[in-house]
Coordinates of C-alpha atoms in Angstrom, one line a residue:
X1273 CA 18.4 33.0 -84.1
X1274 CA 20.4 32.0 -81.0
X1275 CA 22.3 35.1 -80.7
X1276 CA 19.3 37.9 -81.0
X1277 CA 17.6 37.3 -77.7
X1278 CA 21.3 37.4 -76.0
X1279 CA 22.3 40.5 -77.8
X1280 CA 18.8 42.2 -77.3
X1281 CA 18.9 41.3 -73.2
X1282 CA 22.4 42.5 -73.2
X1283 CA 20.8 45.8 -74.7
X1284 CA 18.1 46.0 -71.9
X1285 CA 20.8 46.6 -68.8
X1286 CA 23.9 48.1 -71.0
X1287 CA 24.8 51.0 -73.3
X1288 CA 24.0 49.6 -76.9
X1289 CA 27.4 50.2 -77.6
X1290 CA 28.6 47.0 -76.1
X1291 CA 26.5 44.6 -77.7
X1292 CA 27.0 46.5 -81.1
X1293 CA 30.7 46.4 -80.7
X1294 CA 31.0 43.1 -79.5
X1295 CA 28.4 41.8 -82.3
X1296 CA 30.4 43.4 -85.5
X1297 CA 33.4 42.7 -83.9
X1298 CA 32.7 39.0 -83.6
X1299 CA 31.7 39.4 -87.6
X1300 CA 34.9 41.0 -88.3
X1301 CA 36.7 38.0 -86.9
X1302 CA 34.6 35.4 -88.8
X1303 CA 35.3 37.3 -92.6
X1304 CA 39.2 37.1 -91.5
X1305 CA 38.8 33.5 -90.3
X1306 CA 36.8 32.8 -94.1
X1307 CA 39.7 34.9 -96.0
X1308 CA 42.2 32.0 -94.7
X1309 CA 39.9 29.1 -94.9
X1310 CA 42.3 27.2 -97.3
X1311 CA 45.2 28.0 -95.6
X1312 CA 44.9 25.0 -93.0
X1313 CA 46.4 21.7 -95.0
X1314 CA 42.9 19.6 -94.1
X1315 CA 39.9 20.3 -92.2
X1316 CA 39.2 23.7 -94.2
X1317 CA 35.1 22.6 -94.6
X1318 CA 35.0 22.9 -91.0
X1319 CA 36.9 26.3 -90.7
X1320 CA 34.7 27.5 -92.9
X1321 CA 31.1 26.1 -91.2
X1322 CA 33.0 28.0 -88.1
X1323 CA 33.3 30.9 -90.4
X1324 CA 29.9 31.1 -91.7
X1325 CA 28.7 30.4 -88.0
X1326 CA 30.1 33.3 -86.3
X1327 CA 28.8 35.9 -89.1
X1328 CA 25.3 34.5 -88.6
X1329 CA 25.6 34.7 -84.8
X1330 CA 26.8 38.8 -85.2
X1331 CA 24.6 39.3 -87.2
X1332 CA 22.0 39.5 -84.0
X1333 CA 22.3 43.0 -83.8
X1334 CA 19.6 43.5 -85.7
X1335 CA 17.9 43.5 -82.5
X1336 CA 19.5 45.8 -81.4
X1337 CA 19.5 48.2 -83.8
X1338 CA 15.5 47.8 -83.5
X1339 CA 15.1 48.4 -80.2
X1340 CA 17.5 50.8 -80.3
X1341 CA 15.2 52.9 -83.3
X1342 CA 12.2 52.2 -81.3
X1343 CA 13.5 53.8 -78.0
X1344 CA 14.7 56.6 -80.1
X1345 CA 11.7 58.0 -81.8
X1346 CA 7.9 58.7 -80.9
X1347 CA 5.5 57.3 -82.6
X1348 CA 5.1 59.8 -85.3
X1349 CA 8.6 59.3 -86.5
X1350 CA 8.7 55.6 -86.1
X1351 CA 7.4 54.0 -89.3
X1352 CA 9.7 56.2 -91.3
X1353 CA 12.7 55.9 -89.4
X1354 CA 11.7 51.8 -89.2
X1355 CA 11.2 51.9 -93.6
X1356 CA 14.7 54.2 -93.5
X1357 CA 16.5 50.9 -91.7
X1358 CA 14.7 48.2 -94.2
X1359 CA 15.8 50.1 -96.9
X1360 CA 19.4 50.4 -96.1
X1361 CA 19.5 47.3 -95.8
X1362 CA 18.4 46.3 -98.8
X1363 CA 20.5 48.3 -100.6
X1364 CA 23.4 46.4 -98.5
X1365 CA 21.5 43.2 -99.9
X1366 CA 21.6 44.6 -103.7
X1367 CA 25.1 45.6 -103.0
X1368 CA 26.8 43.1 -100.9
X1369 CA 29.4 42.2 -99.9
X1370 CA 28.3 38.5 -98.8
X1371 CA 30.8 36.2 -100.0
X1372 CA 30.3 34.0 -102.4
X1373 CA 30.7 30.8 -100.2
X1374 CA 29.2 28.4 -102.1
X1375 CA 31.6 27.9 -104.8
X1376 CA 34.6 28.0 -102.3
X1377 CA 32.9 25.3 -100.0
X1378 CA 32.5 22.9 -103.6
X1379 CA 36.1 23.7 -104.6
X1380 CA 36.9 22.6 -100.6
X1381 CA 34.9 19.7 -100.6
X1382 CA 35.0 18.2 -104.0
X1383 CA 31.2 18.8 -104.7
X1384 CA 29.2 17.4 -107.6
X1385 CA 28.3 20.3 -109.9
X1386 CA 24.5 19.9 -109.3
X1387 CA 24.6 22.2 -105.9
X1388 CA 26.7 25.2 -107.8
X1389 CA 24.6 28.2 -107.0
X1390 CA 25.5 31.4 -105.7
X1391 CA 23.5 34.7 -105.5
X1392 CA 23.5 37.5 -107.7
X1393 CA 24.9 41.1 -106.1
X1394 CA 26.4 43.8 -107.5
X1395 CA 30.1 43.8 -105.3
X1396 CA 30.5 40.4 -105.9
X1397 CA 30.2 40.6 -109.9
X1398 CA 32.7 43.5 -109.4
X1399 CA 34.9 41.0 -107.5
X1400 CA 34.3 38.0 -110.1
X1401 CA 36.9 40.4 -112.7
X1402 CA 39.7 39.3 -110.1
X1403 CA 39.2 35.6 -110.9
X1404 CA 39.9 32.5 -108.9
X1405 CA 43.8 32.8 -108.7
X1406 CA 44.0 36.6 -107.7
X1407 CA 47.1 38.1 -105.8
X1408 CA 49.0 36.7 -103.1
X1409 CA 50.4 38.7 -100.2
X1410 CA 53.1 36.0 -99.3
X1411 CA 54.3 37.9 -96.1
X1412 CA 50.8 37.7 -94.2
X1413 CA 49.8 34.4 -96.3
X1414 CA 46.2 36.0 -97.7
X1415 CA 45.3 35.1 -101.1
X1416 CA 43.0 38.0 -102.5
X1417 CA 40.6 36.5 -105.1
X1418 CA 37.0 36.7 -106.1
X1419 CA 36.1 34.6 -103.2
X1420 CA 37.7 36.2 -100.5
X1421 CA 37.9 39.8 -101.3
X1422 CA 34.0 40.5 -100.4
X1423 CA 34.7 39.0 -97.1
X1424 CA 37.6 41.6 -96.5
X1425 CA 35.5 44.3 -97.7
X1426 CA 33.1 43.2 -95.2
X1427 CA 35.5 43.2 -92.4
X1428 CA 36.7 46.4 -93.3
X1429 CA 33.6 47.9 -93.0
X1430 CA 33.0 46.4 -89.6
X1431 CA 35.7 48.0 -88.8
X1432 CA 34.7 51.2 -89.9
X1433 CA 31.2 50.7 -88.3
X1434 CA 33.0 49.9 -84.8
X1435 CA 34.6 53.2 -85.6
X1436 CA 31.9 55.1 -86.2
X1437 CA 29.9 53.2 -83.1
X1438 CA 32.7 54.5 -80.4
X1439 CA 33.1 57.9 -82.0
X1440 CA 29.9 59.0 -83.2
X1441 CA 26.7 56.5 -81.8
X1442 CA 25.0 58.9 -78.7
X1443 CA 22.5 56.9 -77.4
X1444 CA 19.2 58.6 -75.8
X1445 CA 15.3 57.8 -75.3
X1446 CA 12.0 58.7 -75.4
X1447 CA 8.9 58.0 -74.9
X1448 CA 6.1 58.0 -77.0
X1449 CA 5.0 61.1 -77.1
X1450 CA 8.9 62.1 -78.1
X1451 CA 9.7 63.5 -74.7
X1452 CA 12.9 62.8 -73.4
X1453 CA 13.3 59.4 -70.7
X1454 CA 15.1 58.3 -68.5
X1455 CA 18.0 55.7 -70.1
X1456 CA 19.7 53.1 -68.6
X1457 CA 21.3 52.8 -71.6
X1458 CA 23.6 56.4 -71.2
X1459 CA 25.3 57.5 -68.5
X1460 CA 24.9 61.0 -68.3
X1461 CA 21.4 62.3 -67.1
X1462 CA 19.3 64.9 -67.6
X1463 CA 17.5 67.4 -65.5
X1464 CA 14.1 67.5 -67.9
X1465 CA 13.5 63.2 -68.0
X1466 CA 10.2 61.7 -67.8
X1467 CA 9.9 58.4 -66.1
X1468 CA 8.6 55.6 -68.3
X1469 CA 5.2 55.1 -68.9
X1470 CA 4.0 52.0 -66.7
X1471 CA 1.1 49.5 -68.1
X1472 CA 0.6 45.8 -69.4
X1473 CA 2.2 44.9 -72.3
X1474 CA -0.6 43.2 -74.6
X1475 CA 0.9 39.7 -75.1
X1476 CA -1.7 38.4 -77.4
X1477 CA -1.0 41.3 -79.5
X1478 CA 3.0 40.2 -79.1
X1479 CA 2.7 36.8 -79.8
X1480 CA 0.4 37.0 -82.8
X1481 CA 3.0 39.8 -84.5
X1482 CA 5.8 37.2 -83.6
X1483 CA 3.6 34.8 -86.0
X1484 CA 2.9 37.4 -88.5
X1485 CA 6.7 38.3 -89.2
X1486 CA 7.4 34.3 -89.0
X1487 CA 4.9 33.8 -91.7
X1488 CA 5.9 36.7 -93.7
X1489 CA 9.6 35.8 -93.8
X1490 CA 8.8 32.3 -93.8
X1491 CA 7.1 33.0 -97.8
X1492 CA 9.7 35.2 -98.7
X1493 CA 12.4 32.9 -97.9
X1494 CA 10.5 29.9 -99.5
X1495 CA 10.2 32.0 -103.0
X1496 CA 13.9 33.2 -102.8
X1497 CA 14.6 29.2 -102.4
X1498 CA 12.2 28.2 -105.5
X1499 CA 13.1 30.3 -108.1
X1500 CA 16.1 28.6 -109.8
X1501 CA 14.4 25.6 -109.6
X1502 CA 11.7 26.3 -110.9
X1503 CA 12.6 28.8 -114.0
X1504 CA 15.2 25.8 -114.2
X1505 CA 12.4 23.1 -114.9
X1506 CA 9.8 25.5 -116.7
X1507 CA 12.0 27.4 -119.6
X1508 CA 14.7 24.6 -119.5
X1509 CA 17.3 26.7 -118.1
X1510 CA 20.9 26.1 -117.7
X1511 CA 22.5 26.3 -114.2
X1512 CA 24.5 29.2 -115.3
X1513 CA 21.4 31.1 -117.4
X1514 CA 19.4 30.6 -114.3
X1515 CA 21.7 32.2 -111.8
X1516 CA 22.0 34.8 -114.2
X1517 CA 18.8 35.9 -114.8
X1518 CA 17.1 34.5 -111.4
X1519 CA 20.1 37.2 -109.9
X1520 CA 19.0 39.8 -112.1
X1521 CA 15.5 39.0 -110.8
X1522 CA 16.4 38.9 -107.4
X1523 CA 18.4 42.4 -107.4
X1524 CA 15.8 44.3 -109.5
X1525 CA 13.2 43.2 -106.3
X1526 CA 15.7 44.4 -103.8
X1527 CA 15.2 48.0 -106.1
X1528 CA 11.6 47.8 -106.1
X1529 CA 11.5 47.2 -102.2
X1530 CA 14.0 49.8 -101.4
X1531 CA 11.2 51.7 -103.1
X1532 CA 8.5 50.6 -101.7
X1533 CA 9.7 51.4 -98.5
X1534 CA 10.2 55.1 -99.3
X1535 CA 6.5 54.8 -100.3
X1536 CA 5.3 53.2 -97.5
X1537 CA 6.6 56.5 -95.0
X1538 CA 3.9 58.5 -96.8
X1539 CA 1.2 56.3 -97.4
X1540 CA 1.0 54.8 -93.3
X1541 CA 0.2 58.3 -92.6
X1542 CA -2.9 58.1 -94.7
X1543 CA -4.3 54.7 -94.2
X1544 CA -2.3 53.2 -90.8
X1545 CA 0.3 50.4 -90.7
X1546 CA -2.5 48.2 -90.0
X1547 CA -4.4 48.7 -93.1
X1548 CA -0.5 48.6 -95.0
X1549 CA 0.3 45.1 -93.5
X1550 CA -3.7 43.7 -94.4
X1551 CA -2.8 44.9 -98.3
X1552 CA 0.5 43.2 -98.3
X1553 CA -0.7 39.8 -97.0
X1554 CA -3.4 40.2 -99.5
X1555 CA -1.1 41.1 -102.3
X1556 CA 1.2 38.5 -101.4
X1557 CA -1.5 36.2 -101.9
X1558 CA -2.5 37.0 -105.3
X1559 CA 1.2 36.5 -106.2
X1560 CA 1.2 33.4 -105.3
X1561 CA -2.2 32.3 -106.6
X1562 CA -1.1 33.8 -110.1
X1563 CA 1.9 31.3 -110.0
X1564 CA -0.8 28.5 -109.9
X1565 CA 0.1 26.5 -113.0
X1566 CA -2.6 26.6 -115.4
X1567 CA -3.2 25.9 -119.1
X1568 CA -2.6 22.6 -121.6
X1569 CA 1.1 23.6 -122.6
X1570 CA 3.5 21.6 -120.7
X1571 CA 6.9 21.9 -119.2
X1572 CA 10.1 20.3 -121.7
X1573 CA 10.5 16.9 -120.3
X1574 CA 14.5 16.5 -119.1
X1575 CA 15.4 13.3 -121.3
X1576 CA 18.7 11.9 -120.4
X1577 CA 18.2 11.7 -116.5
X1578 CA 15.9 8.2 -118.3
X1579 CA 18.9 6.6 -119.2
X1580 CA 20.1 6.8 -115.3
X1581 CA 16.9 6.9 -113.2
X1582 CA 14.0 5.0 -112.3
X1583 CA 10.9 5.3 -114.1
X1584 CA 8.3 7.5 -112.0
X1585 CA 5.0 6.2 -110.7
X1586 CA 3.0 6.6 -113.6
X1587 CA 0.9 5.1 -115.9
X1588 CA 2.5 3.0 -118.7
X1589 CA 0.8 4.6 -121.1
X1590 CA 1.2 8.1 -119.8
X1591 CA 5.3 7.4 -120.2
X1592 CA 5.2 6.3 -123.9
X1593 CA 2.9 9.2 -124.9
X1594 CA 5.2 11.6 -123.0
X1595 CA 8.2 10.2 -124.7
X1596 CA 6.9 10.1 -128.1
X1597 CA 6.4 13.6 -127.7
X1598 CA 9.5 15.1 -126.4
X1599 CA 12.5 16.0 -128.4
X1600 CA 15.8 14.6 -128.6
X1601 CA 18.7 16.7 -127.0
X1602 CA 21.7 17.5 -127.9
X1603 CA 24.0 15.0 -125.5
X1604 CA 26.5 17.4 -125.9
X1605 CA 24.6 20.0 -123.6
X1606 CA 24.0 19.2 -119.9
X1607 CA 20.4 18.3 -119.7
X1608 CA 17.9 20.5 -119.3
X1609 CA 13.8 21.3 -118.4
X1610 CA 11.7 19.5 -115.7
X1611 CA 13.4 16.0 -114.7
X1612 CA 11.1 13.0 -115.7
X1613 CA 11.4 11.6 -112.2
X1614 CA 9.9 14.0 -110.5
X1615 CA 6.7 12.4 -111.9
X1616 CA 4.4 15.5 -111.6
X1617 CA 6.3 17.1 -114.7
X1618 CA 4.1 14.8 -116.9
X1619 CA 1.2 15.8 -116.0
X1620 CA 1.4 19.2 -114.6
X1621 CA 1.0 22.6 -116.6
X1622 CA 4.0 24.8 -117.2
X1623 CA 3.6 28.5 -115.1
X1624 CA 4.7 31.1 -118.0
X1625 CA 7.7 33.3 -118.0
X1626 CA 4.9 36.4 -117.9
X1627 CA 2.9 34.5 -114.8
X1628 CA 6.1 34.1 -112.9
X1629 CA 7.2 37.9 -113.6
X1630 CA 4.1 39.2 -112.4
X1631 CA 4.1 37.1 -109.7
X1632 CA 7.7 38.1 -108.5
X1633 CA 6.6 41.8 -109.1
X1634 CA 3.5 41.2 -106.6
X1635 CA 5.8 39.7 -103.9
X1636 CA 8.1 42.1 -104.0
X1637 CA 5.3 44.9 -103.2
X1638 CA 3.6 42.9 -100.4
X1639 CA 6.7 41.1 -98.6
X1640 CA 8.9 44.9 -98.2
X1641 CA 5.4 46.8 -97.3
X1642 CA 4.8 43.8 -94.8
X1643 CA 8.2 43.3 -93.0
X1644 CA 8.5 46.8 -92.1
X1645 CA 4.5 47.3 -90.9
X1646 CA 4.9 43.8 -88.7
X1647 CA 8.3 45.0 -87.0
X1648 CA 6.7 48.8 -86.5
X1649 CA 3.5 47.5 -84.8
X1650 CA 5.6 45.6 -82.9
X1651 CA 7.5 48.4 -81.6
X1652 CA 4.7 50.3 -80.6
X1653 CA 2.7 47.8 -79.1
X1654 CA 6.0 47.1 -76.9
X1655 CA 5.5 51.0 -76.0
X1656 CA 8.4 53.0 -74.6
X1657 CA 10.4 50.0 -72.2
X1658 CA 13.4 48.5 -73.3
X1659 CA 12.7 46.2 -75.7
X1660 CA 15.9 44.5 -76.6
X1661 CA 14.8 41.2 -75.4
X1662 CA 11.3 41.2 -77.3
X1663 CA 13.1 42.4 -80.5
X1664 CA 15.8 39.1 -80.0
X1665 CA 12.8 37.3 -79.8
X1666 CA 11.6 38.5 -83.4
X1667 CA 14.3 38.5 -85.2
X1668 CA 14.9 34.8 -84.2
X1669 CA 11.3 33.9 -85.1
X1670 CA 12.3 35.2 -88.3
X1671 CA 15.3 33.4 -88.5
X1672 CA 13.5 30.5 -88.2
X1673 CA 11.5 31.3 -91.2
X1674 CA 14.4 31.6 -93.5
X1675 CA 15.0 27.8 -91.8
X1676 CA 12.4 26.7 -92.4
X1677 CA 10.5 28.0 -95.4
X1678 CA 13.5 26.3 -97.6
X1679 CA 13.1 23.2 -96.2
X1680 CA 9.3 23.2 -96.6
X1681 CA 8.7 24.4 -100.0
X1682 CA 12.0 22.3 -101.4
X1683 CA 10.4 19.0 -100.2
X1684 CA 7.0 20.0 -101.1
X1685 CA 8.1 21.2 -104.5
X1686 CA 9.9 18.2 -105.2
X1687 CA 7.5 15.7 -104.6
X1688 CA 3.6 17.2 -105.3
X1689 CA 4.7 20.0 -107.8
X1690 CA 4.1 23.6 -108.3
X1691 CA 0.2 23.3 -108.0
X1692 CA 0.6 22.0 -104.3
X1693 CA 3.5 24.2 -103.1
X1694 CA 1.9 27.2 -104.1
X1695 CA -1.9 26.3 -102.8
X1696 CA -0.7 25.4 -99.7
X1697 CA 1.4 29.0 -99.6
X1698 CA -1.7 30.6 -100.4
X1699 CA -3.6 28.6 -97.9
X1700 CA -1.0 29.4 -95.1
X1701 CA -1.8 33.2 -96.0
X1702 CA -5.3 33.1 -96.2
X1703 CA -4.6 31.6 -92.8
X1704 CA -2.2 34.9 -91.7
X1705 CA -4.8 37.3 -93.2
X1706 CA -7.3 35.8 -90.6
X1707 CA -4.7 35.8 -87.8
X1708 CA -4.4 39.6 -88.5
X1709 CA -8.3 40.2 -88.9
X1710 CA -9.1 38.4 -85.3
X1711 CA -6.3 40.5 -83.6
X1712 CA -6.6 43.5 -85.6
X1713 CA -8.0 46.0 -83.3
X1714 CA -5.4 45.1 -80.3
X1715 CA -2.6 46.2 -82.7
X1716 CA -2.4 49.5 -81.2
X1717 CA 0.0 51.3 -79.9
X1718 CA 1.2 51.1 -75.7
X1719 CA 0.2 54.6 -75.6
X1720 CA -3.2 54.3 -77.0
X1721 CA -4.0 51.4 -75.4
X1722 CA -3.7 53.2 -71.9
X1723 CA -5.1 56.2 -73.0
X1724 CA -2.3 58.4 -73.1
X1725 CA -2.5 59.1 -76.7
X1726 CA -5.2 59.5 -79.5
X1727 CA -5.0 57.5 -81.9

């Protein structure tokens, strides 16, 4: 969030090959510094937060890479260049090779067992085979095991991509119309540049995408967060069957979005980005809706957390029915299904496996077909200037979505239930659907808005 707006600035004034370099190169450094995180004899918690820190503040190049897409293409070639970034890099999502820091950081600082969760991908199951012990190369002190081989991978590729950034990376621009600009950005000039277009950036139209890609990531990040605990209170899940199949979950979304951004380059030719991100916000909303709990079946009460906890604020009567009906577990098992002190598990209806499916299915059409519509408009409305700082700004209001929509729908979740969290959700997007519909006709291209172009 911090390190967007530098990177994209930096971007404005320099060849992108600085920022880039600098950016993967300070991500690089941060998977080295996590591979010897339990080297140090105390203090390794704090290596590690240092760790995590610097890959979060390289990862800012997004911006970049953005701004550096929009400069490069006209506006015909933007959407599918734009859905060709989104869907390599959900494939590097499916794929990895984020580490697996969750378990390390528990094994560092003697955690409870209640916060072991990790994410499901595809390298890191690969690496799981080499097990916690692994190899040792004694010489250079680096202990290769399921935990810190993603994190090399990782830094190998950065190195790679520095590689390939040096070597291969030719910047250039153009303007809207796909005519070759003049670029700060490269050194060498040529004879046949246009200057750039001049005009008014539209800053309403700015501002209200900024609060359209907030929102947007803000509910994806919020669903990613819910999941296990939910599928953990409504089918009685253990920890380990929910990472499992939440993961499988999780991965066979990132599929269906890397599809539905191949779709999405054909389609916005037909019907308009603006029309694209409208469907998705409405799709996302019937998700959500569909998650509403409904029905007179109820969720498996979690029994043992009785013999520890306080009672919850209900009704005495409403505890002895409830516990006359629900079964005795086996104490042998770690207790599972919705805890009895979050109080709404009594009285609220269970959301079906089916429900939940269809719901993640919906989601993961409307969130992919809405992230990459929000972040195209953007680019054109920004027209053909340098927009490195603009694109810092989004990315960091989207970082402060995947902030914040955790906190929100954990605390919410917790204490109201299911039927709150998710009406509120699909209040907030009847809310963005209306943001969209007041400012929908200024979402327009720079071009078009000055008359350079038809639209």
């Amino acid at each position: 969030m911090v390190a967007s707006p530098i990177f994209g600035l930096w971007s404005n004034y320099r060849p992108r090959k600085e920022p880039l370099t600098v950016s993967i190169f300070i991500s690089v450094a941060a998977n080295c510094l996590y591979a010897y995180v339990q080297v140090p004899a105390s203090h390794n918690k704090y290596y590690m937060l240092v760790a995590r820190g610097l890959v979060g503040f390289g990862a800012g190049n997004v911006a970049v890479i953005r701004s550096y897409i929009a400069g490069a293409t006209s506006l015909q070639e933007r959407t599918s260049s734009m859905a060709n970034t989104s869907a390599c890099q959900a494939l590097g999502f499916i794929l990895g090779p984020e580490p697996i820091f969750l378990p390390l950081l528990r094994c560092l600082m003697q955690m409870d067992d209640s916060i072991y969760y990790f994410q499901f991908y595809v390298f890191q199951t690969c690496f799981a085979l080499i097990g916690e012990k692994g190899v040792t190369w004694d010489t250079i002190k680096l202990q290769i095991n399921m935990y810190t081989a993603p994190v090399l991978l990782g830094a190998f590729l950065g190195i790679l991509n520095i590689i390939l950034i040096l070597t291969v990376l030719r910047e250039h621009r153009v303007d809207d119309s796909g005519r070759q600009c003049k670029n700060i950005n490269f050194e060498e000039a040529s004879t046949d540049e246009v200057q750039v277009p001049q005009g008014n950036i539209d800053q309403v139209a700015v501002v209200a995408t900024n609060v359209l890609f907030f929102v947007i990531l803000f509910i994806f990040a919020l669903f990613e967060t819910i999941v296990t605990p939910l599928t953990m209170d409504m089918y009685a899940w253990t920890r380990e069957q929910a990472v499992l199949y939440d993961g499988i979950i999780l991965a066979a979304l990132g599929v269906e979005a890397v599809i539905i951004f191949m779709g999405i380059k054909l389609l916005s030719k037909k019907v308009g980005e603006r029309a694209i991100l409208l469907g998705g916000l409405i799709v996302i909303w019937v998700g959500f809706f569909i998650l509403l709990p409904w029905g007179h079946q109820f969720p498996k009460i979690q029994w043992e957390d009785l013999h520890n906890n306080s009672i919850p604020n209900t009704t005495f009567g409403e505890i002895i029915i409830t516990l006359w009906k629900i079964p005795r577990e086996d104490h042998n098992e770690g207790p599972t299904g919705c805890p009895v002190e979050q109080a709404w598990c009594l009285y609220t209806p269970m959301i079906h496996l089916a429900q939940f499916l269809t719901s993640a299915v919906l989601i993961g059409i409307g969130y992919p077909s809405c992230n990459v519509m929000s972040y195209t408009l953007y680019s054109k409305i920004l027209g053909p200037k340098p927009q490195g700082m603009y694109m810092g700004w989004l990315t960091a209001s989207g970082s402060a979505a995947r902030i914040l929509g955790p906190v929100f729908i954990s605390q919410v979740y917790a204490a109201w239930g299911p039927r709150w969290a998710f009406s509120l959700v699909c209040g907030i997007v009847v809310l963005t659907i209306t943001l969209l519909g007041v400012v929908y006709r200024r979402l327009i291209a720079f071009s078009v808005r000055h008359g350079r172009i038809q639209e």
